[in-house]
Tab-separated table of C-alpha atoms in Angstrom:
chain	number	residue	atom	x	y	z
Q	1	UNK	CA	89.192	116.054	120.823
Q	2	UNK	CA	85.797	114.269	119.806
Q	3	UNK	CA	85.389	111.366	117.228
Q	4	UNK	CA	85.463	114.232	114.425
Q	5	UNK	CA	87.666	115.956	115.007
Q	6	UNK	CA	90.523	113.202	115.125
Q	7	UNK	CA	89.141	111.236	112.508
Q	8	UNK	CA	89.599	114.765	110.258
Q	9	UNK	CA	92.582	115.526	111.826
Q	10	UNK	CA	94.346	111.782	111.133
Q	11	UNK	CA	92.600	112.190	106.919
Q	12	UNK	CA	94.627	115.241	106.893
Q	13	UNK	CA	97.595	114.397	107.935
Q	14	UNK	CA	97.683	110.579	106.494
Q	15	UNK	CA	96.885	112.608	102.784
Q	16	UNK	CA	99.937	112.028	101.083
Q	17	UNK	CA	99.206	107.902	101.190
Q	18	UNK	CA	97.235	106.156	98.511
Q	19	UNK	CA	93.361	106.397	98.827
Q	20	UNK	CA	92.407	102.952	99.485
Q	21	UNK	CA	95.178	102.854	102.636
Q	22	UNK	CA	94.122	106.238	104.096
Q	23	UNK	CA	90.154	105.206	104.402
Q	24	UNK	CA	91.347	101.591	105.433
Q	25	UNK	CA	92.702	102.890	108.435
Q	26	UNK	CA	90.440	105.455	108.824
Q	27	UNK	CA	87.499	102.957	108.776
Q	28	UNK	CA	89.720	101.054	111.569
Q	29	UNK	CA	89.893	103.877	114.196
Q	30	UNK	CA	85.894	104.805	113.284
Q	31	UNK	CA	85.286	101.152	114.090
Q	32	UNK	CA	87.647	101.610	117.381
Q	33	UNK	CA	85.231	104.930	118.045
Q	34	UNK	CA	81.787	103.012	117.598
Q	35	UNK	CA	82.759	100.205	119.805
Q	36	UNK	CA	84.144	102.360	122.458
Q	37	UNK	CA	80.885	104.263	122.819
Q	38	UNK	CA	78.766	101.474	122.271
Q	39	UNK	CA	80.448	100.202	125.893
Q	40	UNK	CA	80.081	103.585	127.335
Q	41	UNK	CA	82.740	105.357	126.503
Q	42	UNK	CA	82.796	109.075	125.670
Q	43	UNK	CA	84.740	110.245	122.696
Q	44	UNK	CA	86.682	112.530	124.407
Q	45	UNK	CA	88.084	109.557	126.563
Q	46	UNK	CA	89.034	107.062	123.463
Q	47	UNK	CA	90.837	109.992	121.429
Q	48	UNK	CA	93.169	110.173	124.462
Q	49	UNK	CA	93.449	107.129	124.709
Q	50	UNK	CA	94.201	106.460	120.878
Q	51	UNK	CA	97.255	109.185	121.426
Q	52	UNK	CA	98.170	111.954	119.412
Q	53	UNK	CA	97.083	111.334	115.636
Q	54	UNK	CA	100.616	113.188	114.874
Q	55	UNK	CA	102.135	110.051	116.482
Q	56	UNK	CA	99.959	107.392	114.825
Q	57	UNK	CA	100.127	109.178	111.220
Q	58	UNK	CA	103.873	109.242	111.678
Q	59	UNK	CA	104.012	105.076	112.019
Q	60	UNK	CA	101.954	104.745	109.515
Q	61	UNK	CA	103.824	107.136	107.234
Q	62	UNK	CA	106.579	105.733	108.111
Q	63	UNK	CA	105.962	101.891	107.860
Q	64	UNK	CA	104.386	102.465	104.282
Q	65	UNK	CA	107.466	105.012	103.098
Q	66	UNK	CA	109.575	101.637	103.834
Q	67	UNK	CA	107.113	99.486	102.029
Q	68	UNK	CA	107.281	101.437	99.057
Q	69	UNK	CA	111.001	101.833	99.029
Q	70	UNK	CA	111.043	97.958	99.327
Q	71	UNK	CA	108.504	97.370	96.494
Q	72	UNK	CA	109.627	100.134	93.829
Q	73	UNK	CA	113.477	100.406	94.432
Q	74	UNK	CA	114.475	104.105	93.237
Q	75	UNK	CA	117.254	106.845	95.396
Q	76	UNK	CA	113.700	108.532	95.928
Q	77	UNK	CA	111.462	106.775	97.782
Q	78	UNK	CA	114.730	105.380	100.079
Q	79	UNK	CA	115.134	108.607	100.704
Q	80	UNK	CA	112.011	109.360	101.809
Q	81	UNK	CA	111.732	106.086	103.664
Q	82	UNK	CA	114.430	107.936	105.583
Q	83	UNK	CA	113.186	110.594	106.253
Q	84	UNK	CA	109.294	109.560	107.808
Q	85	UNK	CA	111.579	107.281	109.831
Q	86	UNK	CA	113.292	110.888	110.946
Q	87	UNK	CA	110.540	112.162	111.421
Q	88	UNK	CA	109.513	109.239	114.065
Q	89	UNK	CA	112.122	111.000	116.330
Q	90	UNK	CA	114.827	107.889	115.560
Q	91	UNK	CA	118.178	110.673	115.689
Q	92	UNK	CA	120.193	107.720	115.030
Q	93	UNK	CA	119.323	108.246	111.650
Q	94	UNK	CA	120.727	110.813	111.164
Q	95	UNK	CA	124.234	109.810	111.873
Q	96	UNK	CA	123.315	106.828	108.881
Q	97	UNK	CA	121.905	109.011	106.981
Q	98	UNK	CA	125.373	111.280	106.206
Q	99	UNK	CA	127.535	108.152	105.633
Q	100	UNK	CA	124.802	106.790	103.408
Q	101	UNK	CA	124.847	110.008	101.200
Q	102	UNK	CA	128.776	109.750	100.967
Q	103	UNK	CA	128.402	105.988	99.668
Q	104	UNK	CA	125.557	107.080	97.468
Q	105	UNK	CA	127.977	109.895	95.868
Q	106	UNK	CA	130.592	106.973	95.600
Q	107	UNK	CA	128.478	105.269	93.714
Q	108	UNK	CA	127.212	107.913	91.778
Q	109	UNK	CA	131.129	108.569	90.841
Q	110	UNK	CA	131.784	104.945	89.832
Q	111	UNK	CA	129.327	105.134	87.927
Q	112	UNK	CA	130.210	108.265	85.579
Q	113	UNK	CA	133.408	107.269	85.405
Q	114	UNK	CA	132.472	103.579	84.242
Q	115	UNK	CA	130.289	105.677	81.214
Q	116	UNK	CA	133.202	108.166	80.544
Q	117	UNK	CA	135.741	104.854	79.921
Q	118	UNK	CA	133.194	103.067	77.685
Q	119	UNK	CA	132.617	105.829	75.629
Q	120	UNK	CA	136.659	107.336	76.121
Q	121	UNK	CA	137.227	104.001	74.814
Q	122	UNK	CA	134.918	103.814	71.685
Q	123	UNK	CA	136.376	107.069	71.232
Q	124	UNK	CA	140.047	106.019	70.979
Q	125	UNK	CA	139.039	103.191	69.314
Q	126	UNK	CA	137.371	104.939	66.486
Q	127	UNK	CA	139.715	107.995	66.307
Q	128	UNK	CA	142.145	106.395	64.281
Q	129	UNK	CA	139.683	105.287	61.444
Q	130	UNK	CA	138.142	108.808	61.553
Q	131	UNK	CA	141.841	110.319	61.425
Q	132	UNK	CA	142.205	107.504	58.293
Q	133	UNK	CA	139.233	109.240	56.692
Q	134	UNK	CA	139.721	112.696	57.776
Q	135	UNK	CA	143.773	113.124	57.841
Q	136	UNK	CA	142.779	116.860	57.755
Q	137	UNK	CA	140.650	117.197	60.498
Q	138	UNK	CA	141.576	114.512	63.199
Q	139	UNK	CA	145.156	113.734	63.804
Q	140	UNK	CA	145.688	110.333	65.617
Q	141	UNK	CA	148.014	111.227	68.770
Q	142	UNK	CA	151.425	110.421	67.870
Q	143	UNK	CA	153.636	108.431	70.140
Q	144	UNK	CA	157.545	109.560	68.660
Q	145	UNK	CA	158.297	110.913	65.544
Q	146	UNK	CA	159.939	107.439	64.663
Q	147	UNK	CA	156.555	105.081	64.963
Q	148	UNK	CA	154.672	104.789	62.210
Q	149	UNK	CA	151.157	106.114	61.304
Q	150	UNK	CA	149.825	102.463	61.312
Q	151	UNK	CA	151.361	101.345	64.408
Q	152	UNK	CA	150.705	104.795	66.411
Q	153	UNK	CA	146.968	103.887	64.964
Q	154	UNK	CA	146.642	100.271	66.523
Q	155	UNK	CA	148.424	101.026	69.889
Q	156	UNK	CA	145.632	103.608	70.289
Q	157	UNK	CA	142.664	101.433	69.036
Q	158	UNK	CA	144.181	98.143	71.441
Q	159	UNK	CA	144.123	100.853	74.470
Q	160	UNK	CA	140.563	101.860	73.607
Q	161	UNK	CA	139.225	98.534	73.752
Q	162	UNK	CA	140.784	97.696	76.920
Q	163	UNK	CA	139.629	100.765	78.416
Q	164	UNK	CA	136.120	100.198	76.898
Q	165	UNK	CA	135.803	96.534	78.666
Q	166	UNK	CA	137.594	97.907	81.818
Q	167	UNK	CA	134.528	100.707	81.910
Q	168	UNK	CA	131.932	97.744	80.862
Q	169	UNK	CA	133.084	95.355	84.060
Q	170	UNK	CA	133.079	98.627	86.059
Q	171	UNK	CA	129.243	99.398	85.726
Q	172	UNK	CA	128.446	95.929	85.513
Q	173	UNK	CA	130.507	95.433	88.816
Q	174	UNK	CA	128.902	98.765	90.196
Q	175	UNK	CA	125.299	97.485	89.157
Q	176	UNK	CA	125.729	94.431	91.919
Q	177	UNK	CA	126.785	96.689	94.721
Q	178	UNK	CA	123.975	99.312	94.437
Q	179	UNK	CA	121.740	96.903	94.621
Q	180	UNK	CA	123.296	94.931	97.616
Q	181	UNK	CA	123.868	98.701	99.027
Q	182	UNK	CA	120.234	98.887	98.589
Q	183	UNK	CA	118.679	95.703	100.238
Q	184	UNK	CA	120.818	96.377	103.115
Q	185	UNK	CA	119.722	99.857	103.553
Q	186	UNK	CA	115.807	98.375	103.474
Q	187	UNK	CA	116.628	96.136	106.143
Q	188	UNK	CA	118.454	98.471	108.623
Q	189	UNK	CA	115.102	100.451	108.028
Q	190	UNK	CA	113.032	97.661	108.950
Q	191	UNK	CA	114.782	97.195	112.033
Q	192	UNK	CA	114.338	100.462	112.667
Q	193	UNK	CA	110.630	100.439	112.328
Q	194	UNK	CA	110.645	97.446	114.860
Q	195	UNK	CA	112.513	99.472	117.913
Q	196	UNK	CA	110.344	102.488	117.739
Q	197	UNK	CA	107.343	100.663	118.066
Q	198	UNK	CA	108.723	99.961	121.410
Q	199	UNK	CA	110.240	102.645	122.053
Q	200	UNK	CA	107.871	105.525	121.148
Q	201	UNK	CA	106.989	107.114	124.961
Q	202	UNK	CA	102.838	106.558	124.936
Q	203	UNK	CA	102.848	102.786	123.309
M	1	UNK	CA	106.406	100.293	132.911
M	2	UNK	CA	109.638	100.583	131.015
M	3	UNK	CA	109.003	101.055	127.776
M	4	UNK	CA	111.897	99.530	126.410
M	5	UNK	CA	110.295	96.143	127.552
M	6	UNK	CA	107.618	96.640	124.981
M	7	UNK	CA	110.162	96.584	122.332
M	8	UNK	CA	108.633	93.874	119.864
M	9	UNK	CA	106.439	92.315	122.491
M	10	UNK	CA	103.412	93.775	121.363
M	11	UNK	CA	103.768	91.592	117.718
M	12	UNK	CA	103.742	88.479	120.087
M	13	UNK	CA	101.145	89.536	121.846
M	14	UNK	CA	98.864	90.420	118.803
M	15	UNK	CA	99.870	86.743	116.804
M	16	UNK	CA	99.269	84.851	120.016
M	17	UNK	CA	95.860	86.028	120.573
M	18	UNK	CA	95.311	85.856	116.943
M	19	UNK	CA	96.069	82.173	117.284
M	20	UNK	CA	93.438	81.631	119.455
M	21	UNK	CA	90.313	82.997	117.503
M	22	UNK	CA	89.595	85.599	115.228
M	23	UNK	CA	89.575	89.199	116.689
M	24	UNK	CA	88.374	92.213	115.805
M	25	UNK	CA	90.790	95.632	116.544
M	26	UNK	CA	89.229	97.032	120.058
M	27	UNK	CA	88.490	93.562	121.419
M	28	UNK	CA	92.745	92.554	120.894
M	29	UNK	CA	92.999	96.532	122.285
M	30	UNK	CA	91.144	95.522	125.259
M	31	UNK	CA	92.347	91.656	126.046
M	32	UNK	CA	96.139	93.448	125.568
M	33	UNK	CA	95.119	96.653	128.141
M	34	UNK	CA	93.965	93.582	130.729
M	35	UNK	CA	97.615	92.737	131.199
M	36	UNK	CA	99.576	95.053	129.274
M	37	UNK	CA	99.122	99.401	129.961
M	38	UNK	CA	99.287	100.480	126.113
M	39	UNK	CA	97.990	103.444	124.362
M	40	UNK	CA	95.310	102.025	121.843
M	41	UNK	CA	96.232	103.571	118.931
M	42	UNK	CA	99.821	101.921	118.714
M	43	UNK	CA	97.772	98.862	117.628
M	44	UNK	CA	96.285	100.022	114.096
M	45	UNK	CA	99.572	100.702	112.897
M	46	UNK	CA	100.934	97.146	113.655
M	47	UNK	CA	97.763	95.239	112.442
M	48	UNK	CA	98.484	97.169	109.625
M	49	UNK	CA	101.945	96.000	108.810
M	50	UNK	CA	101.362	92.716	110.134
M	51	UNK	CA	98.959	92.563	107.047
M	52	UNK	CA	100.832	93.822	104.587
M	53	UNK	CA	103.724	91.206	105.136
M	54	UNK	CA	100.926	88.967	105.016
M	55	UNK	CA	101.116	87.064	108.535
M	56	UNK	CA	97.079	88.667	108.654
M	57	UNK	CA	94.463	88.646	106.795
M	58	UNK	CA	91.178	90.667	107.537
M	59	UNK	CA	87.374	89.897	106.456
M	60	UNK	CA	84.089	91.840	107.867
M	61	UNK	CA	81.325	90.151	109.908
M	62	UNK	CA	78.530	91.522	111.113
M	63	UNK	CA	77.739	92.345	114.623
M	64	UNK	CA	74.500	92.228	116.293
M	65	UNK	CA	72.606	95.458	115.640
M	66	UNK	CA	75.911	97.456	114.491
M	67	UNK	CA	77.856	98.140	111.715
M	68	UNK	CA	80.140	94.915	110.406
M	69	UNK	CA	83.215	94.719	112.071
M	70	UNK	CA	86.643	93.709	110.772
M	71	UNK	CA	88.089	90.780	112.055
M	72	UNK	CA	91.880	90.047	111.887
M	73	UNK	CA	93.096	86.404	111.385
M	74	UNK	CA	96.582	84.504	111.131
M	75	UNK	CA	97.499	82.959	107.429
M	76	UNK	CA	99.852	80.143	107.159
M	77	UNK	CA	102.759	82.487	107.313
M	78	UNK	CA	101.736	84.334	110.646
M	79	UNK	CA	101.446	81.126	112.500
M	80	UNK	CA	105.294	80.242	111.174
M	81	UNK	CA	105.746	83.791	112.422
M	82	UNK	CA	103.967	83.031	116.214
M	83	UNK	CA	105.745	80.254	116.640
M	84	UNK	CA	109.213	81.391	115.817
M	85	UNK	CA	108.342	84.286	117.967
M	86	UNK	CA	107.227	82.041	120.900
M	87	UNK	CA	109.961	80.227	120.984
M	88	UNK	CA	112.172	83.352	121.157
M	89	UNK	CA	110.746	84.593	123.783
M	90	UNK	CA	110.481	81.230	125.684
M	91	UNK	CA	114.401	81.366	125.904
M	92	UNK	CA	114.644	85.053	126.941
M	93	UNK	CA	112.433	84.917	129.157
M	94	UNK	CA	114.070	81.739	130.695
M	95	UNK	CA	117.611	83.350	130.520
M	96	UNK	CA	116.259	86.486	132.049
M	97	UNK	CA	114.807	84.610	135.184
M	98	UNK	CA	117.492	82.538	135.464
M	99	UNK	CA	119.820	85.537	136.073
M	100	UNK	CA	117.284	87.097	138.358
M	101	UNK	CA	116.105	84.294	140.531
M	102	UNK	CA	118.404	81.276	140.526
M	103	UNK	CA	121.559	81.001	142.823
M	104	UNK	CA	124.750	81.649	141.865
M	105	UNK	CA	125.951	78.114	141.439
M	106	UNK	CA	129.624	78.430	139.826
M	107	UNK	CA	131.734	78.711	142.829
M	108	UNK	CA	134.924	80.194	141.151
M	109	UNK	CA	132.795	82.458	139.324
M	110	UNK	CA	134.804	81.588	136.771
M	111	UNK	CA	133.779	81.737	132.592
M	112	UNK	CA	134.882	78.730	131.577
M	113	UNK	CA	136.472	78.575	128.085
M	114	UNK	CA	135.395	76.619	125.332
């Protein structure tokens, strides 16, 4: 491969990162190229011993997929921080990355059913003043046939409240671990990034 | 040479020559190749990082009838970096000679508890 044809060949496959970082590093293995030949090197010699462009993109990918994921915290990009570090032949991952989707789904769950108290709650809560207004059209569930209307009325509105707060503490509750969940997902990439430098066969 | 000794060693290397003066890319390449067999383009990719977490920073200076080249230097943060660094490695390497070279000097052979 000449000084062309891996310079093209590392543009194309480093196209998915921003501009400014693909021609950055670009303009670093151009400079490697110049300097090489200027002490006598051919080109054919430095692209060998650059290594395979599919193994330099793949860091790079990699180490800026992490960045991102680190910088703009969304399921998205952490998943695709994942999966460049796949892609950097770490199998490892993929035994973390099944457990993580089952936690994420937990999560997920928690979540939903945090929102379906709050608003079960505000439900209950209201369905006895609707019921009030509406006799005909909402019937507040009755307890016996011996409680009355009024009482049958608060029991329910006391129960939505509590289940209201219990859904509020839930997604507050569920908002901290998420984002714990998250930080420590960022840094068991990191350390990931740091043992296949190593360990990557032509370093 | 294993590779697995690499593992990490190649950051060292990179803020301890950094340390010493201002480098550009090939030139670290090549004073790294003198002792250490690595493929070249494993280097980029590290500079790179190295940067972004801000332990480098990089400015251009020209070169005598070429192009300007970019020179790599340590900030404040990559010298806390070296140094932490150093001094890991000072007491692995010590621990791993040790076990390699020294006599055997606990007669029983015995792990003492604490």
């Amino acid at each position: 491969m000449n000084k062309d044809e891996y310079l093209k060949e590392l543009r194309k496959l480093l196209r998915k990162l921003p501009k400014e970082d693909r021609e950055d590093i670009i303009s670093d293995y151009e400079e490697h190229f110049t300097i090489g030949m200027e002490k006598g090197r051919t080109e054919e010699e430095i692209s060998k011993a650059l290594g395979n462009p599919k193994n330099v993109a793949k860091q790079i990918k990699a180490d800026h997929m992490v960045k991102k994921a680190e910088d703009k915290p969304s399921v998205g990009s952490i998943i695709e921080a994942i999966l460049a570090i796949m892609g950097l032949g770490l199998f490892n991952l993929i035994f973390v990355a099944v457990p993580v989707l089952v936690v994420v789904a937990i999560i997920i769950t928690l979540f939903v059913i945090g929102f379906v108290m709050i608003f079960g709650g505000i439900y209950w809560v209201l369905l006895p003043l609707l019921s009030f207004i509406f006799p005909k059209l909402l019937l507040a569930p009755s307890i016996g046939p011996n409680t009355s209307v009024l009482m049958d009325s608060l029991f329910t509105m006391l129960g939505g409240f509590a289940v209201t707060i219990g859904g509020i503490l839930l997604v507050v509750a569920m908002v901290f671990v998420s984002k714990w969940f998250y930080e420590l997902m960022i840094r068991y990439l990191k350390l990931n990034l740091r043992i296949i430098e190593g360990r990557k066969k032509d370093i | 040479m294993n590779t697995q000794f690499k593992k990490g060693v190649l950051e060292l290397c990179v803020l301890v020559l950094l340390d010493r003066k201002d480098c550009y890319g090939y030139e670290m390449v090549d004073e790294i190749s003198k002792n250490i067999s690595i493929s070249e383009g494993t280097i980029y990719p590290l500079l790179k990082r190295l940067k972004k977490e801000g332990f480098l920073d990089s400015y251009l200076k020209e070169s005598q009838g070429g192009p300007p080249r970019k020179y790599y230097q340590l900030t404040t943060l990559g010298k806390v970096k070296k140094e932490e660094l150093v001094k890991e490695w000072r007491s692995f390497s010590v621990g791993v000679n040790n076990l390699l070279y020294s006599e055997i000097t606990n007669d029983s052979g015995a792990i003492k508890d604490e």
